[in-house]
Amino acid sequence: MSMSDTIHIQIDRADGSLQRLIGLVERRGFHIDGMSMAPDSEVEGAMRRIALTVRGRDAARSIDNLGRQIDRLFGVARIQAQTFQSEAA
């Protein structure tokens, strides 16, 4: 079994914002298993919501540490995280 976490993020539409987010996740030792995006209807045009499903490369990776790093990115606000078990392929 491998542990996956889905982090819900609100991010601005600034140039490079997605690249910064993805780069941070990968540098912190996580694989991105899935990502979905939608405009944030609460903040017209300026923001988007992302559901990012990640899995640590090894057991030493902490989703809490990744969340704190995401919180520090310019233009990003973490909304919530959900954890679930998935069968390893």
mmCIF file with all atom_site columns, C-alpha atoms in Angstrom:
data_model
loop_
_atom_site.group_PDB
_atom_site.id
_atom_site.type_symbol
_atom_site.label_atom_id
_atom_site.label_alt_id
_atom_site.label_comp_id
_atom_site.label_asym_id
_atom_site.label_entity_id
_atom_site.label_seq_id
_atom_site.pdbx_PDB_ins_code
_atom_site.Cartn_x
_atom_site.Cartn_y
_atom_site.Cartn_z
_atom_site.occupancy
_atom_site.B_iso_or_equiv
_atom_site.pdbx_formal_charge
_atom_site.auth_seq_id
_atom_site.auth_comp_id
_atom_site.auth_asym_id
_atom_site.auth_atom_id
_atom_site.pdbx_PDB_model_num
ATOM 1  C CA . MET A 1 1  ? 0.000   0.000  0.000   1.00 0.00 ? 1  MET A CA 1
ATOM 2  C CA . SER A 1 2  ? 1.173   3.506  -0.733  1.00 0.00 ? 2  SER A CA 1
ATOM 3  C CA . MET A 1 3  ? -0.172  6.615  0.951   1.00 0.00 ? 3  MET A CA 1
ATOM 4  C CA . SER A 1 4  ? -1.588  9.397  -1.213  1.00 0.00 ? 4  SER A CA 1
ATOM 5  C CA . ASP A 1 5  ? -2.691  12.813 -0.045  1.00 0.00 ? 5  ASP A CA 1
ATOM 6  C CA . THR A 1 6  ? -4.896  15.318 -1.825  1.00 0.00 ? 6  THR A CA 1
ATOM 7  C CA . ILE A 1 7  ? -4.101  18.929 -1.069  1.00 0.00 ? 7  ILE A CA 1
ATOM 8  C CA . HIS A 1 8  ? -6.645  21.562 -2.033  1.00 0.00 ? 8  HIS A CA 1
ATOM 9  C CA . ILE A 1 9  ? -5.001  24.839 -2.980  1.00 0.00 ? 9  ILE A CA 1
ATOM 10 C CA . GLN A 1 10 ? -6.126  28.290 -4.031  1.00 0.00 ? 10 GLN A CA 1
ATOM 11 C CA . ILE A 1 11 ? -3.527  29.863 -6.328  1.00 0.00 ? 11 ILE A CA 1
ATOM 12 C CA . ASP A 1 12 ? -3.319  33.102 -8.270  1.00 0.00 ? 12 ASP A CA 1
ATOM 13 C CA . ARG A 1 13 ? -3.113  33.164 -12.047 1.00 0.00 ? 13 ARG A CA 1
ATOM 14 C CA . ALA A 1 14 ? 0.268   34.911 -12.140 1.00 0.00 ? 14 ALA A CA 1
ATOM 15 C CA . ASP A 1 15 ? 2.835   33.838 -14.712 1.00 0.00 ? 15 ASP A CA 1
ATOM 16 C CA . GLY A 1 16 ? 4.781   30.834 -13.457 1.00 0.00 ? 16 GLY A CA 1
ATOM 17 C CA . SER A 1 17 ? 2.560   30.091 -10.457 1.00 0.00 ? 17 SER A CA 1
ATOM 18 C CA . LEU A 1 18 ? 1.863   26.491 -11.506 1.00 0.00 ? 18 LEU A CA 1
ATOM 19 C CA . GLN A 1 19 ? 5.516   25.876 -12.347 1.00 0.00 ? 19 GLN A CA 1
ATOM 20 C CA . ARG A 1 20 ? 6.548   27.114 -8.888  1.00 0.00 ? 20 ARG A CA 1
ATOM 21 C CA . LEU A 1 21 ? 4.005   24.841 -7.223  1.00 0.00 ? 21 LEU A CA 1
ATOM 22 C CA . ILE A 1 22 ? 4.934   21.740 -9.227  1.00 0.00 ? 22 ILE A CA 1
ATOM 23 C CA . GLY A 1 23 ? 8.655   22.405 -8.818  1.00 0.00 ? 23 GLY A CA 1
ATOM 24 C CA . LEU A 1 24 ? 8.289   22.721 -5.049  1.00 0.00 ? 24 LEU A CA 1
ATOM 25 C CA . VAL A 1 25 ? 6.357   19.461 -4.778  1.00 0.00 ? 25 VAL A CA 1
ATOM 26 C CA . GLU A 1 26 ? 8.961   17.584 -6.810  1.00 0.00 ? 26 GLU A CA 1
ATOM 27 C CA . ARG A 1 27 ? 11.941  19.133 -4.984  1.00 0.00 ? 27 ARG A CA 1
ATOM 28 C CA . ARG A 1 28 ? 10.425  18.118 -1.631  1.00 0.00 ? 28 ARG A CA 1
ATOM 29 C CA . GLY A 1 29 ? 10.420  14.462 -2.699  1.00 0.00 ? 29 GLY A CA 1
ATOM 30 C CA . PHE A 1 30 ? 6.832   13.876 -3.780  1.00 0.00 ? 30 PHE A CA 1
ATOM 31 C CA . HIS A 1 31 ? 5.341   12.379 -6.935  1.00 0.00 ? 31 HIS A CA 1
ATOM 32 C CA . ILE A 1 32 ? 2.265   14.056 -8.400  1.00 0.00 ? 32 ILE A CA 1
ATOM 33 C CA . ASP A 1 33 ? -0.332  11.362 -9.056  1.00 0.00 ? 33 ASP A CA 1
ATOM 34 C CA . GLY A 1 34 ? -3.091  13.705 -10.208 1.00 0.00 ? 34 GLY A CA 1
ATOM 35 C CA . MET A 1 35 ? -4.097  17.317 -10.537 1.00 0.00 ? 35 MET A CA 1
ATOM 36 C CA . SER A 1 36 ? -7.359  19.048 -11.375 1.00 0.00 ? 36 SER A CA 1
ATOM 37 C CA . MET A 1 37 ? -8.016  22.772 -11.738 1.00 0.00 ? 37 MET A CA 1
ATOM 38 C CA . ALA A 1 38 ? -11.064 25.001 -11.805 1.00 0.00 ? 38 ALA A CA 1
ATOM 39 C CA . PRO A 1 39 ? -11.638 28.753 -11.654 1.00 0.00 ? 39 PRO A CA 1
ATOM 40 C CA . ASP A 1 40 ? -12.358 29.984 -8.132  1.00 0.00 ? 40 ASP A CA 1
ATOM 41 C CA . SER A 1 41 ? -15.896 31.302 -8.345  1.00 0.00 ? 41 SER A CA 1
ATOM 42 C CA . GLU A 1 42 ? -15.478 33.267 -5.113  1.00 0.00 ? 42 GLU A CA 1
ATOM 43 C CA . VAL A 1 43 ? -12.689 35.450 -6.562  1.00 0.00 ? 43 VAL A CA 1
ATOM 44 C CA . GLU A 1 44 ? -13.616 36.215 -10.151 1.00 0.00 ? 44 GLU A CA 1
ATOM 45 C CA . GLY A 1 45 ? -10.805 35.670 -12.674 1.00 0.00 ? 45 GLY A CA 1
ATOM 46 C CA . ALA A 1 46 ? -7.898  36.220 -10.293 1.00 0.00 ? 46 ALA A CA 1
ATOM 47 C CA . MET A 1 47 ? -7.598  32.796 -8.682  1.00 0.00 ? 47 MET A CA 1
ATOM 48 C CA . ARG A 1 48 ? -8.030  29.103 -9.426  1.00 0.00 ? 48 ARG A CA 1
ATOM 49 C CA . ARG A 1 49 ? -8.555  26.071 -7.214  1.00 0.00 ? 49 ARG A CA 1
ATOM 50 C CA . ILE A 1 50 ? -6.325  23.034 -7.561  1.00 0.00 ? 50 ILE A CA 1
ATOM 51 C CA . ALA A 1 51 ? -6.749  19.539 -6.150  1.00 0.00 ? 51 ALA A CA 1
ATOM 52 C CA . LEU A 1 52 ? -3.239  18.059 -6.112  1.00 0.00 ? 52 LEU A CA 1
ATOM 53 C CA . THR A 1 53 ? -2.831  14.346 -5.313  1.00 0.00 ? 53 THR A CA 1
ATOM 54 C CA . VAL A 1 54 ? 0.699   13.536 -4.178  1.00 0.00 ? 54 VAL A CA 1
ATOM 55 C CA . ARG A 1 55 ? 2.634   10.572 -2.807  1.00 0.00 ? 55 ARG A CA 1
ATOM 56 C CA . GLY A 1 56 ? 6.011   10.651 -1.064  1.00 0.00 ? 56 GLY A CA 1
ATOM 57 C CA . ARG A 1 57 ? 8.960   8.984  -2.783  1.00 0.00 ? 57 ARG A CA 1
ATOM 58 C CA . ASP A 1 58 ? 9.722   7.252  0.513   1.00 0.00 ? 58 ASP A CA 1
ATOM 59 C CA . ALA A 1 59 ? 8.265   6.902  4.013   1.00 0.00 ? 59 ALA A CA 1
ATOM 60 C CA . ALA A 1 60 ? 10.392  9.774  5.354   1.00 0.00 ? 60 ALA A CA 1
ATOM 61 C CA . ARG A 1 61 ? 8.383   12.358 3.371   1.00 0.00 ? 61 ARG A CA 1
ATOM 62 C CA . SER A 1 62 ? 5.940   14.362 5.487   1.00 0.00 ? 62 SER A CA 1
ATOM 63 C CA . ILE A 1 63 ? 2.792   15.826 3.952   1.00 0.00 ? 63 ILE A CA 1
ATOM 64 C CA . ASP A 1 64 ? 2.694   18.328 6.818   1.00 0.00 ? 64 ASP A CA 1
ATOM 65 C CA . ASN A 1 65 ? 6.123   19.681 5.873   1.00 0.00 ? 65 ASN A CA 1
ATOM 66 C CA . LEU A 1 66 ? 5.075   19.874 2.216   1.00 0.00 ? 66 LEU A CA 1
ATOM 67 C CA . GLY A 1 67 ? 1.929   21.765 3.233   1.00 0.00 ? 67 GLY A CA 1
ATOM 68 C CA . ARG A 1 68 ? 3.948   24.312 5.206   1.00 0.00 ? 68 ARG A CA 1
ATOM 69 C CA . GLN A 1 69 ? 6.232   24.837 2.210   1.00 0.00 ? 69 GLN A CA 1
ATOM 70 C CA . ILE A 1 70 ? 3.239   25.298 -0.096  1.00 0.00 ? 70 ILE A CA 1
ATOM 71 C CA . ASP A 1 71 ? 1.813   27.867 2.338   1.00 0.00 ? 71 ASP A CA 1
ATOM 72 C CA . ARG A 1 72 ? 4.999   29.933 1.902   1.00 0.00 ? 72 ARG A CA 1
ATOM 73 C CA . LEU A 1 73 ? 4.730   30.167 -1.890  1.00 0.00 ? 73 LEU A CA 1
ATOM 74 C CA . PHE A 1 74 ? 3.745   33.608 -3.144  1.00 0.00 ? 74 PHE A CA 1
ATOM 75 C CA . GLY A 1 75 ? 0.115   33.710 -4.270  1.00 0.00 ? 75 GLY A CA 1
ATOM 76 C CA . VAL A 1 76 ? -0.808  30.308 -2.789  1.00 0.00 ? 76 VAL A CA 1
ATOM 77 C CA . ALA A 1 77 ? -3.194  29.379 0.028   1.00 0.00 ? 77 ALA A CA 1
ATOM 78 C CA . ARG A 1 78 ? -3.732  25.782 1.105   1.00 0.00 ? 78 ARG A CA 1
ATOM 79 C CA . ILE A 1 79 ? -7.381  25.022 1.765   1.00 0.00 ? 79 ILE A CA 1
ATOM 80 C CA . GLN A 1 80 ? -7.368  21.473 3.186   1.00 0.00 ? 80 GLN A CA 1
ATOM 81 C CA . ALA A 1 81 ? -5.747  18.058 2.856   1.00 0.00 ? 81 ALA A CA 1
ATOM 82 C CA . GLN A 1 82 ? -7.283  14.582 2.664   1.00 0.00 ? 82 GLN A CA 1
ATOM 83 C CA . THR A 1 83 ? -5.457  11.289 3.103   1.00 0.00 ? 83 THR A CA 1
ATOM 84 C CA . PHE A 1 84 ? -6.464  7.921  1.674   1.00 0.00 ? 84 PHE A CA 1
ATOM 85 C CA . GLN A 1 85 ? -4.869  4.535  1.016   1.00 0.00 ? 85 GLN A CA 1
ATOM 86 C CA . SER A 1 86 ? -4.374  3.299  -2.535  1.00 0.00 ? 86 SER A CA 1
ATOM 87 C CA . GLU A 1 87 ? -3.187  -0.073 -3.792  1.00 0.00 ? 87 GLU A CA 1
ATOM 88 C CA . ALA A 1 88 ? 0.338   -0.052 -5.217  1.00 0.00 ? 88 ALA A CA 1
ATOM 89 C CA . ALA A 1 89 ? 0.334   -1.101 -8.859  1.00 0.00 ? 89 ALA A CA 1
#
